[in-house]
Coordinates of C-alpha atoms and ligand atoms in Angstrom, one line a residue:
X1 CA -97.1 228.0 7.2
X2 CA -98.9 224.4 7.7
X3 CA -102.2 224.9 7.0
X4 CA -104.9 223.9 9.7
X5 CA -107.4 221.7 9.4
X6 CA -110.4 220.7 11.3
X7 CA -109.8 218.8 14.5
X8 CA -110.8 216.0 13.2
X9 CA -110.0 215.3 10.1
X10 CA -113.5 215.5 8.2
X11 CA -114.4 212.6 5.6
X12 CA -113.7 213.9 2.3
X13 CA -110.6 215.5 3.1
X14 CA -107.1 214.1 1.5
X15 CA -104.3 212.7 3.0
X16 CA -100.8 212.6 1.4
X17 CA -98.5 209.8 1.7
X18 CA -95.0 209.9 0.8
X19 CA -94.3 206.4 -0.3
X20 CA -95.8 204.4 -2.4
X21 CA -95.2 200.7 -1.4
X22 CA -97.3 198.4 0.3
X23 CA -97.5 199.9 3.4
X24 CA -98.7 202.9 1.5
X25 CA -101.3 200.7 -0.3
X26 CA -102.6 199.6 3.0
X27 CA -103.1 203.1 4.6
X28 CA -105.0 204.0 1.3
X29 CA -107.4 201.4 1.8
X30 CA -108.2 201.8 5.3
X31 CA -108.0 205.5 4.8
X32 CA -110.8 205.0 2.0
X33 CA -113.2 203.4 4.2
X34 CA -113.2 206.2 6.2
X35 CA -113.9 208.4 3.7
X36 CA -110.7 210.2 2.9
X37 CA -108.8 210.3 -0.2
X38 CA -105.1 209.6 -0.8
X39 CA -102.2 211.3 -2.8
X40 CA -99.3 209.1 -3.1
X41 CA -95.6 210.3 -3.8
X42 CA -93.6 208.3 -5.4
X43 CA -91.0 208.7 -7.8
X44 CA -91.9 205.1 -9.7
X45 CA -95.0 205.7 -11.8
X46 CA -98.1 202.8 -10.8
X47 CA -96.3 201.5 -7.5
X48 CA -98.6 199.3 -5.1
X49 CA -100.3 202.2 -3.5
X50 CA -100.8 204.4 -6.8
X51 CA -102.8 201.6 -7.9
X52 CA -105.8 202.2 -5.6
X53 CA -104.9 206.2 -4.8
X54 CA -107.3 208.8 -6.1
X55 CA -104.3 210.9 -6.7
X56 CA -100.3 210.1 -7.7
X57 CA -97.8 212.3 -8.1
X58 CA -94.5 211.1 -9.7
X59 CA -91.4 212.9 -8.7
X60 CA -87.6 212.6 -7.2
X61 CA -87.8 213.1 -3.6
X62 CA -85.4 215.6 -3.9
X63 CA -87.2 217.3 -6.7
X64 CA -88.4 220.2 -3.9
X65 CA -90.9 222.0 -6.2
X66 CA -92.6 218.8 -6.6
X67 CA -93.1 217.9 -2.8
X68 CA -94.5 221.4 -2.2
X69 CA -97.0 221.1 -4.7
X70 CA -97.9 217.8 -3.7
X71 CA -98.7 218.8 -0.1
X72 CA -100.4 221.9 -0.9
X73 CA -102.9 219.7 -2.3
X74 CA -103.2 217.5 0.9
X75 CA -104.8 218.5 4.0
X76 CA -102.2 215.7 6.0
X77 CA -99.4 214.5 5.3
X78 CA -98.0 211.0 6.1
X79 CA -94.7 208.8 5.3
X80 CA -94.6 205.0 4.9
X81 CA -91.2 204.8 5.1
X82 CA -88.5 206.1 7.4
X83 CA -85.8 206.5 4.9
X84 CA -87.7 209.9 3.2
X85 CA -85.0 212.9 2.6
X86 CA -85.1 215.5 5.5
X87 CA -85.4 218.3 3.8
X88 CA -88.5 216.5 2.0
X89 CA -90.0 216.0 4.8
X90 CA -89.4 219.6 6.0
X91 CA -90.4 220.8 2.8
X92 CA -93.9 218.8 3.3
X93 CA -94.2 219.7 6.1
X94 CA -94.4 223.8 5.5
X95 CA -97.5 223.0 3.5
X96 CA -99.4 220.3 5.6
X97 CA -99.1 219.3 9.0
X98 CA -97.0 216.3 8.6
X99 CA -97.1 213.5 11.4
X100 CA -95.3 212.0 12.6
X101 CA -92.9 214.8 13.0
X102 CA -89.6 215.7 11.6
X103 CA -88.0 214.9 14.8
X104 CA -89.2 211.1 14.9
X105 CA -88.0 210.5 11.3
X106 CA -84.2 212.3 12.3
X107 CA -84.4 210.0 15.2
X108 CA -84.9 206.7 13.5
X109 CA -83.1 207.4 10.2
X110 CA -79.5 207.2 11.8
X111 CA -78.9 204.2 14.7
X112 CA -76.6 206.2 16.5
X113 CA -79.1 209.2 17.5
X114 CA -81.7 206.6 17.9
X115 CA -80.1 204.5 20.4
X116 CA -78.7 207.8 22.3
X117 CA -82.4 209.2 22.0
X118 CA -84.1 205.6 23.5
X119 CA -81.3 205.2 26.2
X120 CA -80.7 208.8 27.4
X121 CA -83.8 210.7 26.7
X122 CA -86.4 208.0 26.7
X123 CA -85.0 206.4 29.3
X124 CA -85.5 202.6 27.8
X125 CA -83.1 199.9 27.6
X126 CA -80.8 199.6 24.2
X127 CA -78.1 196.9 24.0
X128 CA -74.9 198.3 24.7
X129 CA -73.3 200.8 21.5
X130 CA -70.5 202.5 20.8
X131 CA -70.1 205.3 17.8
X132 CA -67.6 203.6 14.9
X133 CA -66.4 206.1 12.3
X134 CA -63.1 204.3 11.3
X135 CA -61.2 200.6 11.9
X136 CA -59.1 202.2 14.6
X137 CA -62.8 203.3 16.3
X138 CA -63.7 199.8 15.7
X139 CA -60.6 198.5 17.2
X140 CA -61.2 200.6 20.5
X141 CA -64.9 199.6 20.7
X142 CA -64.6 196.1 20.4
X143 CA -62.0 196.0 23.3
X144 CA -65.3 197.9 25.7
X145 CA -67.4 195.8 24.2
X146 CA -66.0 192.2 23.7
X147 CA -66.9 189.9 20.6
X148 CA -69.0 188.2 19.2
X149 CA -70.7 191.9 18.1
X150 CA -72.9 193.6 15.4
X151 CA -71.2 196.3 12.6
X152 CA -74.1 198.6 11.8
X153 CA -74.4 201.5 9.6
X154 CA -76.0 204.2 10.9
X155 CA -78.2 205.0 8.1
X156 CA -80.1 203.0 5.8
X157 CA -79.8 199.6 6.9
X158 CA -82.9 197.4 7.0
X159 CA -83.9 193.2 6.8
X160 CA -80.2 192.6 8.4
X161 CA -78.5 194.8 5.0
X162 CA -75.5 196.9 5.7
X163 CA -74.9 194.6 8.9
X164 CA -71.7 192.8 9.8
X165 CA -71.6 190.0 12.5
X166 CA -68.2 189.9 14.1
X167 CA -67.0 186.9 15.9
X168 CA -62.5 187.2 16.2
X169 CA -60.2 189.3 15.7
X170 CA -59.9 188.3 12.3
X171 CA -63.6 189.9 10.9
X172 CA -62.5 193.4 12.2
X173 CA -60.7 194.3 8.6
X174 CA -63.4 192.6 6.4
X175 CA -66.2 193.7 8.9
X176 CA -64.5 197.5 8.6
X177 CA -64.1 196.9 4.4
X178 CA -67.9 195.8 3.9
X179 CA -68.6 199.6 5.9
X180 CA -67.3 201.1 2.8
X181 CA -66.3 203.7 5.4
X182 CA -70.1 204.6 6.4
X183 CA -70.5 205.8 9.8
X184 CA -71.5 203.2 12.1
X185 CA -72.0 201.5 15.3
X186 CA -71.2 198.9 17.0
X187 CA -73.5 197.0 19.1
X188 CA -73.0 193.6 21.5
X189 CA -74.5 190.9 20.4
X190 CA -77.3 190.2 22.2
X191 CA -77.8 186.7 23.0
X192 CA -82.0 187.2 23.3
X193 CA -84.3 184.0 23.9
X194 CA -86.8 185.6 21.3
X195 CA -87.6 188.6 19.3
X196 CA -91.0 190.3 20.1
X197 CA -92.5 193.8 19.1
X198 CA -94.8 196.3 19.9
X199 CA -97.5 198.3 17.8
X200 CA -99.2 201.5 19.7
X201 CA -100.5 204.7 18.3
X202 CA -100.4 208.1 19.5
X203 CA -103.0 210.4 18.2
X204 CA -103.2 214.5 17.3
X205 CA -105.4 214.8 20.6
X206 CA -102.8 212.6 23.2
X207 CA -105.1 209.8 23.0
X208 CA -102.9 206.2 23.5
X209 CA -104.0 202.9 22.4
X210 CA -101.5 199.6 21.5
X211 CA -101.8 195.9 20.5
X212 CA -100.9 193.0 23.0
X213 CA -97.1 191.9 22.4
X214 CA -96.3 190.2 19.0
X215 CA -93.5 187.5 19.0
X216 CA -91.8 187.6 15.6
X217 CA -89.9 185.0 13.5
X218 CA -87.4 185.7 10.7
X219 CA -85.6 183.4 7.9
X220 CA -82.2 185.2 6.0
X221 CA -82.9 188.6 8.2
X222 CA -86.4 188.8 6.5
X223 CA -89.2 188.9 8.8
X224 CA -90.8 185.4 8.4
X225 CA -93.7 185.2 11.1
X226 CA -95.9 187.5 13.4
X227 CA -98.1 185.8 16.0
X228 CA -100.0 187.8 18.6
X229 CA -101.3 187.9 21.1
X230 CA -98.0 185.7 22.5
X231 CA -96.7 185.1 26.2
X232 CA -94.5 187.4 28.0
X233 CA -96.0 191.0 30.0
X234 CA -98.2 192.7 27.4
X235 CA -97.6 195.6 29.6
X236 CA -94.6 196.0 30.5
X237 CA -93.4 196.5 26.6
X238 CA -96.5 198.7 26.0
X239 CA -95.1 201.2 28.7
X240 CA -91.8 200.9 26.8
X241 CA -93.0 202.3 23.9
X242 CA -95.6 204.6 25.0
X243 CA -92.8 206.1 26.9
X244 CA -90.6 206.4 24.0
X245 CA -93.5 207.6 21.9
X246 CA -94.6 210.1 25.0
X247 CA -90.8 211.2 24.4
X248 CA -91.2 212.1 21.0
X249 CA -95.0 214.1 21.4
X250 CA -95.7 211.2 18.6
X251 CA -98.2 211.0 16.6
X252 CA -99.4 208.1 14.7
X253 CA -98.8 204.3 14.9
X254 CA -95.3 203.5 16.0
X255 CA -93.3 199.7 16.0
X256 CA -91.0 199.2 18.8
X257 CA -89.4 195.9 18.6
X258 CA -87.3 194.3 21.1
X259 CA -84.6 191.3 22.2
X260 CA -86.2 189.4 25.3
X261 CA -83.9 188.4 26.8
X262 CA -83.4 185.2 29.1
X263 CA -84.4 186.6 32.3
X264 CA -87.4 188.3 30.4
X265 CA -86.1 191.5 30.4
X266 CA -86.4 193.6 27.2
X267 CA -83.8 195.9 25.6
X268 CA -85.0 197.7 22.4
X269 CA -83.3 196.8 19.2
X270 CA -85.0 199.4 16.8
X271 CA -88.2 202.0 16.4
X272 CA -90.0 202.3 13.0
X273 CA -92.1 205.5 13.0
X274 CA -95.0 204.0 10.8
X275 CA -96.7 200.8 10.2
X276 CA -94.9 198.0 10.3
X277 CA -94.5 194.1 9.5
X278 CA -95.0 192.7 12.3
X279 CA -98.7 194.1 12.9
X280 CA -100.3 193.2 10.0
X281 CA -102.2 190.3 11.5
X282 CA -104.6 193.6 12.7
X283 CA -105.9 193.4 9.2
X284 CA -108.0 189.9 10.4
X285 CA -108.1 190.1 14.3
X286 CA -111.8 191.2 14.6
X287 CA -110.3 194.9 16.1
X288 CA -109.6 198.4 14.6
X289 CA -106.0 197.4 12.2
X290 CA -103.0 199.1 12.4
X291 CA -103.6 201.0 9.1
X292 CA -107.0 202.4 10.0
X293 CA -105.1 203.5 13.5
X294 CA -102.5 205.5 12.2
X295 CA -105.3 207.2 10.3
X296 CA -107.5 207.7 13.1
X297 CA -104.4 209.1 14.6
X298 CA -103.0 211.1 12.6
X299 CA -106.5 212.8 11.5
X300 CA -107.7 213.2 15.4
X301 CA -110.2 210.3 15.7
X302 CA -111.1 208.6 18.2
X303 CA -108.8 205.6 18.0
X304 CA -111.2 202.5 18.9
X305 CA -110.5 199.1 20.2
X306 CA -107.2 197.6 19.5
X307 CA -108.0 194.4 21.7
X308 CA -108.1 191.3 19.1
X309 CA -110.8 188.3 18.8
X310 CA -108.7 186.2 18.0
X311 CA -104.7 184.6 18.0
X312 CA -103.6 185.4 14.9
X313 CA -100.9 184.6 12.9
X314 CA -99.2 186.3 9.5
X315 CA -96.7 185.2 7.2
X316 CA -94.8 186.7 4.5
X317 CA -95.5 185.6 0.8
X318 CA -91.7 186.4 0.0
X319 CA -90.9 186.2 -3.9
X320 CA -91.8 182.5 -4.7
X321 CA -94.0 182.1 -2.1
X322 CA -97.0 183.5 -4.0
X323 CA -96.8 180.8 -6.2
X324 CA -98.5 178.8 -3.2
X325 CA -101.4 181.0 -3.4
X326 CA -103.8 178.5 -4.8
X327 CA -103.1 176.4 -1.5
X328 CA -104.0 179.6 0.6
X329 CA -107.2 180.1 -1.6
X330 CA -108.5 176.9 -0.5
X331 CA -107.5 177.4 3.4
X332 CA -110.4 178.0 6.1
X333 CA -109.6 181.0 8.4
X334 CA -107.0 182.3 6.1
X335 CA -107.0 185.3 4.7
X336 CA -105.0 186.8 2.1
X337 CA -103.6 190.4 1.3
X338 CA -101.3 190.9 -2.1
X339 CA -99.2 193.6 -2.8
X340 CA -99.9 194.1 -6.7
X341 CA -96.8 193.6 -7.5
X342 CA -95.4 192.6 -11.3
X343 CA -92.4 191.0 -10.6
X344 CA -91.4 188.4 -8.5
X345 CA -88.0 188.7 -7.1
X346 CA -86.2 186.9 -4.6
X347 CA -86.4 188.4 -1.2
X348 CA -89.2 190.9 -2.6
X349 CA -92.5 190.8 -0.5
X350 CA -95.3 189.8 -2.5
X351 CA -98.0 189.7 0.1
X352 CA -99.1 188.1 3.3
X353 CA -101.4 185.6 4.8
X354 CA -103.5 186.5 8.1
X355 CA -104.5 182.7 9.7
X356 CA -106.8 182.9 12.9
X357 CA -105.2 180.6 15.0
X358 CA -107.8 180.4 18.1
Ligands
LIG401 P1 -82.0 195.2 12.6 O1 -81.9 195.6 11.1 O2 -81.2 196.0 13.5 O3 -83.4 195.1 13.0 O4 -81.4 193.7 12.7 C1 -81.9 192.6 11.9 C2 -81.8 191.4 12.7 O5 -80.5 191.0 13.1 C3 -82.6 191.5 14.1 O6 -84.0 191.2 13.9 C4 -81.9 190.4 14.9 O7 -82.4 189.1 14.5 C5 -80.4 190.5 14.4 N1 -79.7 191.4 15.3 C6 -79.6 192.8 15.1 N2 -78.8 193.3 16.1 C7 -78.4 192.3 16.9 C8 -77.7 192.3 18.1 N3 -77.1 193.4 18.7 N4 -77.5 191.1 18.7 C9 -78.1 190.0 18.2 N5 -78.8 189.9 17.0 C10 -79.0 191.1 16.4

């Protein structure tokens, strides 16, 4: 049975994160300043958030035995990304109260019960979809859905990989080949005039707090940009997403992010039930950061004031990027966050720069 724990989460008390990259590092520092202490999982030894963790375990995240004795020594458990094994998470989850629940991760591990979920239980906009699970489906769902479209797999596809733009008749075989006959879906391309997202947390107690709308910029599929607060109804997409998180009894800080489209209208294109990219700028803005909000929401705080001081901007320090860092150093209004990563690869994210822009 999940142990209880005070409501809220008393200072002292340890939180487990399954995870250990540098969404994982971030967590642990803002869980530190509030006086908790972090286990990571991870099955690499050292990763970004081991490195300032009190505690690290290193196993498989299959290896059961190792998960159960890793959340019997946390009083919460946590995930920093959405990709962890579902009978992990069950597994951590009969030890610890683990947020958010099992039922957001099954939701936005696979595209196609995601996009069912938003549209028919959520009640939000999705682009159109239709279930692929061979070329003949794919054949048959181009015909509803016309060309040009987007081949997705349904599981484990992130920063545009395991994605497959089709524009004729003649990407259907290559499109269906790249597949490797994964489940998937297709989806019609949406021709959007920009992509935006939204960051709001749900806490253990109901409580409901969310930044203003983030506009967000990518180069190769990788996100590039952040830059909030932006134009376009703040609230509007807030409701959006508090309605899907309402939908899931969420709890924790969830990213919706959406296509606007040209009338201004907003479809979602994906959930991600954790911190995410595109709110980092929190981290400078002068208001409570995402980081210390999932915290707060997860261990029943309060959740304090989400309203920025200033415009802010972030960008990704993707692989050779860092070597610019001497250039940030000397910037005014420009702060820098690094991953502690050793190597640099391409397309590896090495850190990020938060720049007050007003
Ligand atoms: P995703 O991994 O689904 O977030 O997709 C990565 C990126 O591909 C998005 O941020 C968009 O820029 C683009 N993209 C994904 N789906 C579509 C779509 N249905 N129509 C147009 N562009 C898309």
């Amino acid at each position: 049975m999940p142990s209880t724990h005070q409501s809220p989460l008393q200072p002292g008390s340890t939180i487990g994160i399954l995870g250990g990259g540098q969404l994982g590092r971030m967590l642990n520092l803002a869980a530190a300043r509030l006086g908790f202490h972090c286990h990571i999982f991870d099955p690499e030894w050292a990763s970004p958030a081991a490195k300032v963790a009190q505690f690290e375990t290193n196993a498989k995240y299959e290896d059961i035995n190792a998960v159960l004795n890793f959340a019997k020594t946390c009083d919460i458990v946590t995930y920093e990304f959405e990709n962890v094994p579902s009978l992990t998470a069950k597994t951590a989850g009969s030890a610890a109260p683990l947020h958010p629940g099992a039922r957001a991760l099954n939701v936005a591990q696979d595209r196609l019960t995601e996009k069912n979920f938003i549209q028919n239980e959520a009640k939000v906009p999705v682009a159109l979809f239709q279930s692929v699970d061979s070329v003949h489906e794919l054949r048959r769902a181009i015909k509803k859905l016309g060309l040009p479209a987007v081949l997705k797999t349904r599981r484990m596809g992130y920063d545009g990989k395991g994605q497959f733009i089709l524009n004729s008749e003649e990407d259907i075989e290559p499109a269906w080949a790249a597949m490797q006959n994964a489940p998937a879906i297709l989806e019609q391309f949406v021709d959007f005039k920009r992509e935006v997202s939204v960051i709001a947390a749900r806490s253990t107690t109901g409580e409901i707090a969310a930044y203003p709308l983030i506009e967000n910029q990518h180069k190769n599929h990788i996100l590039h940009t952040s830059t909030s607060p932006t134009t376009g109804d703040d609230g509007r997409a807030q409701a959006l997403a508090i309605q899907i998180m309402n939908s899931l009894s969420y709890v924790g800080v969830m990213a919706t992010e959406f296509f606007e489209l040209h009338d201004g209208s907003l479809v979602v294109n994906e959930i991600a039930p954790r911190v995410h990219n595109s709110g980092h700028w929190t981290q400078n803005a002068g208001c409570v950061d995402q980081f210390e909000l999932h915290i707060r929401a997860i261990a029943g705080w309060p959740l304090g004031k989400t309203q920025p001081k200033h415009k802010m901007q972030m960008t990704n320090l993707i692989g050779n990027d860092i070597n610019s860092l001497p250039i940030y150093a000397k910037e005014k209004d420009c702060f820098i966050h690094l991953y502690g990563k050793k190597d640099i690869k391409a397309g590896r994210k090495m850190g990020h720069i938060n720049r007050i822009i007003v």
